[in-house]
Coordinates of C-alpha atoms in Angstrom, one line a residue:
X1 CA -27.3 80.5 -39.3
X2 CA -24.6 78.0 -38.1
X3 CA -25.7 78.6 -34.5
X4 CA -29.3 77.8 -35.4
X5 CA -28.3 74.5 -37.0
X6 CA -26.3 73.7 -33.9
X7 CA -29.3 74.4 -31.6
X8 CA -31.6 72.3 -33.8
X9 CA -29.1 69.4 -33.8
X10 CA -28.7 69.7 -30.0
X11 CA -32.4 69.5 -29.5
X12 CA -32.7 66.5 -31.9
X13 CA -29.7 64.9 -30.1
X14 CA -31.4 65.3 -26.7
X15 CA -34.6 63.7 -28.0
X16 CA -32.6 60.9 -29.6
X17 CA -30.8 60.3 -26.3
X18 CA -34.2 60.1 -24.4
X19 CA -35.6 57.7 -27.0
X20 CA -32.5 55.5 -26.8
X21 CA -32.6 55.5 -23.0
X22 CA -36.3 54.5 -23.0
X23 CA -35.7 51.8 -25.7
X24 CA -32.7 50.5 -23.8
X25 CA -34.6 50.4 -20.5
X26 CA -37.5 48.5 -22.0
X27 CA -35.2 46.0 -23.7
X28 CA -33.2 45.5 -20.5
X29 CA -36.4 45.1 -18.4
X30 CA -37.6 42.5 -20.9
X31 CA -34.4 40.5 -20.4
X32 CA -35.2 39.9 -16.7
X33 CA -36.4 36.3 -16.0
X34 CA -40.0 36.0 -16.9
X35 CA -40.5 39.6 -18.0
X36 CA -40.8 38.8 -21.7
X37 CA -43.2 36.0 -21.0
X38 CA -45.3 38.5 -18.9
X39 CA -45.3 40.9 -21.8
X40 CA -46.6 38.1 -24.1
X41 CA -49.2 36.9 -21.6
X42 CA -50.4 40.5 -20.9
X43 CA -50.6 41.3 -24.6
X44 CA -53.3 40.6 -27.1
X45 CA -51.8 37.6 -28.9
X46 CA -54.8 36.1 -30.7
X47 CA -53.1 32.8 -31.5
X48 CA -52.3 32.2 -27.8
X49 CA -55.9 33.1 -26.9
X50 CA -57.3 30.7 -29.4
X51 CA -55.0 27.8 -28.4
X52 CA -55.7 28.4 -24.7
X53 CA -59.4 28.4 -25.3
X54 CA -59.2 25.2 -27.3
X55 CA -57.0 23.6 -24.7
X56 CA -59.5 24.4 -22.0
X57 CA -62.3 23.0 -24.1
X58 CA -60.5 19.7 -24.7
X59 CA -59.6 19.4 -21.0
X60 CA -63.2 19.9 -20.1
X61 CA -64.4 17.4 -22.6
X62 CA -61.9 14.9 -21.3
X63 CA -63.1 15.4 -17.7
X64 CA -66.7 14.7 -18.7
X65 CA -65.7 11.6 -20.7
X66 CA -63.6 10.3 -17.8
X67 CA -66.7 10.4 -15.6
X68 CA -68.7 8.4 -18.1
X69 CA -66.2 6.1 -19.7
X70 CA -62.9 5.9 -17.8
X71 CA -59.3 6.4 -18.6
X72 CA -58.9 3.5 -21.0
X73 CA -61.6 4.4 -23.5
X74 CA -60.2 5.2 -27.0
X75 CA -62.0 8.6 -27.1
X76 CA -60.4 9.5 -23.8
X77 CA -57.0 8.4 -24.9
X78 CA -57.4 10.4 -28.1
X79 CA -58.4 13.5 -26.2
X80 CA -55.4 13.1 -23.9
X81 CA -53.2 12.9 -27.0
X82 CA -54.8 16.0 -28.5
X83 CA -54.3 17.9 -25.2
X84 CA -50.7 16.9 -25.1
X85 CA -50.1 18.0 -28.7
X86 CA -52.0 21.3 -28.1
X87 CA -50.0 21.9 -24.9
X88 CA -46.8 21.6 -26.9
X89 CA -48.1 23.8 -29.6
X90 CA -49.1 26.4 -27.0
X91 CA -45.7 26.2 -25.4
X92 CA -43.9 26.6 -28.8
X93 CA -46.2 29.5 -29.8
X94 CA -45.5 31.2 -26.5
X95 CA -41.7 30.8 -26.9
X96 CA -41.9 32.1 -30.4
X97 CA -43.9 35.1 -29.2
X98 CA -41.3 35.8 -26.5
X99 CA -38.5 35.7 -29.1
X100 CA -40.4 38.2 -31.3
X101 CA -41.0 40.5 -28.3
X102 CA -37.3 40.5 -27.4
X103 CA -36.2 40.9 -31.0
X104 CA -38.5 43.8 -31.5
X105 CA -37.3 45.5 -28.4
X106 CA -33.7 44.9 -29.2
X107 CA -34.2 46.2 -32.8
X108 CA -35.9 49.3 -31.5
X109 CA -33.0 49.9 -29.1
X110 CA -30.4 49.5 -31.8
X111 CA -32.3 51.8 -34.1
X112 CA -32.5 54.5 -31.4
X113 CA -28.8 54.0 -30.6
X114 CA -27.9 54.4 -34.3
X115 CA -30.0 57.5 -34.7
X116 CA -28.4 59.0 -31.5
X117 CA -24.9 58.2 -32.8
X118 CA -25.7 59.7 -36.2
X119 CA -27.1 62.9 -34.6
X120 CA -24.2 63.1 -32.2
X121 CA -21.8 62.9 -35.2
X122 CA -23.7 65.7 -37.0
X123 CA -23.8 67.8 -33.8
X124 CA -20.0 67.4 -33.3
X125 CA -19.3 68.3 -36.9
X126 CA -21.6 71.3 -36.8
X127 CA -20.1 72.3 -33.5
X128 CA -16.6 72.2 -35.0
X129 CA -17.7 74.3 -38.0
X130 CA -19.4 76.8 -35.7
X131 CA -16.3 77.2 -33.6
X132 CA -14.1 77.5 -36.6
X133 CA -16.4 80.3 -38.0
X134 CA -16.5 82.0 -34.7
X135 CA -12.7 81.9 -34.4
X136 CA -12.4 83.3 -38.0
X137 CA -14.9 86.0 -37.2
X138 CA -13.0 87.0 -34.1
X139 CA -9.6 87.0 -35.8
X140 CA -10.8 88.8 -38.9
X141 CA -11.7 92.2 -37.3
X142 CA -8.5 92.1 -35.3
X143 CA -6.5 91.7 -38.5
X144 CA -8.5 94.4 -40.2
X145 CA -8.0 96.8 -37.3
X146 CA -4.3 96.2 -37.4
X147 CA -4.1 97.1 -41.1
X148 CA -5.8 100.5 -40.5
X149 CA -3.1 101.5 -38.1
X150 CA -0.2 100.9 -40.5

């Protein structure tokens, strides 16, 4: 019974170690320069897609208006301001998305580490109990055998 618990804890501990190693590797990889940004850009962030599409549309409209009206027209100046504002909003949104990705990966790593440490503690406690029971079982028959010879 005790040995079965120890085997189950050992299996759980191995799985927890593997999960922690994977989470740690993903988190460390995301900390490399540009890696988190690549994760964000490669992901399906709807807000970034919408802002990017809107920015492309405004730039195209501005180019068309420049051909007809020139740089100094109020509508062209207004489009330029909208483009600048939208570029800043896109930059801020991207930076926020990067922070979220890093925070999520870090949280997952710390959760996996905590689970591993908890299982390791349980495994060590169960291992100590199993050893103590084994030692008691080994010494008990020897004591009994000694009593019969008296």
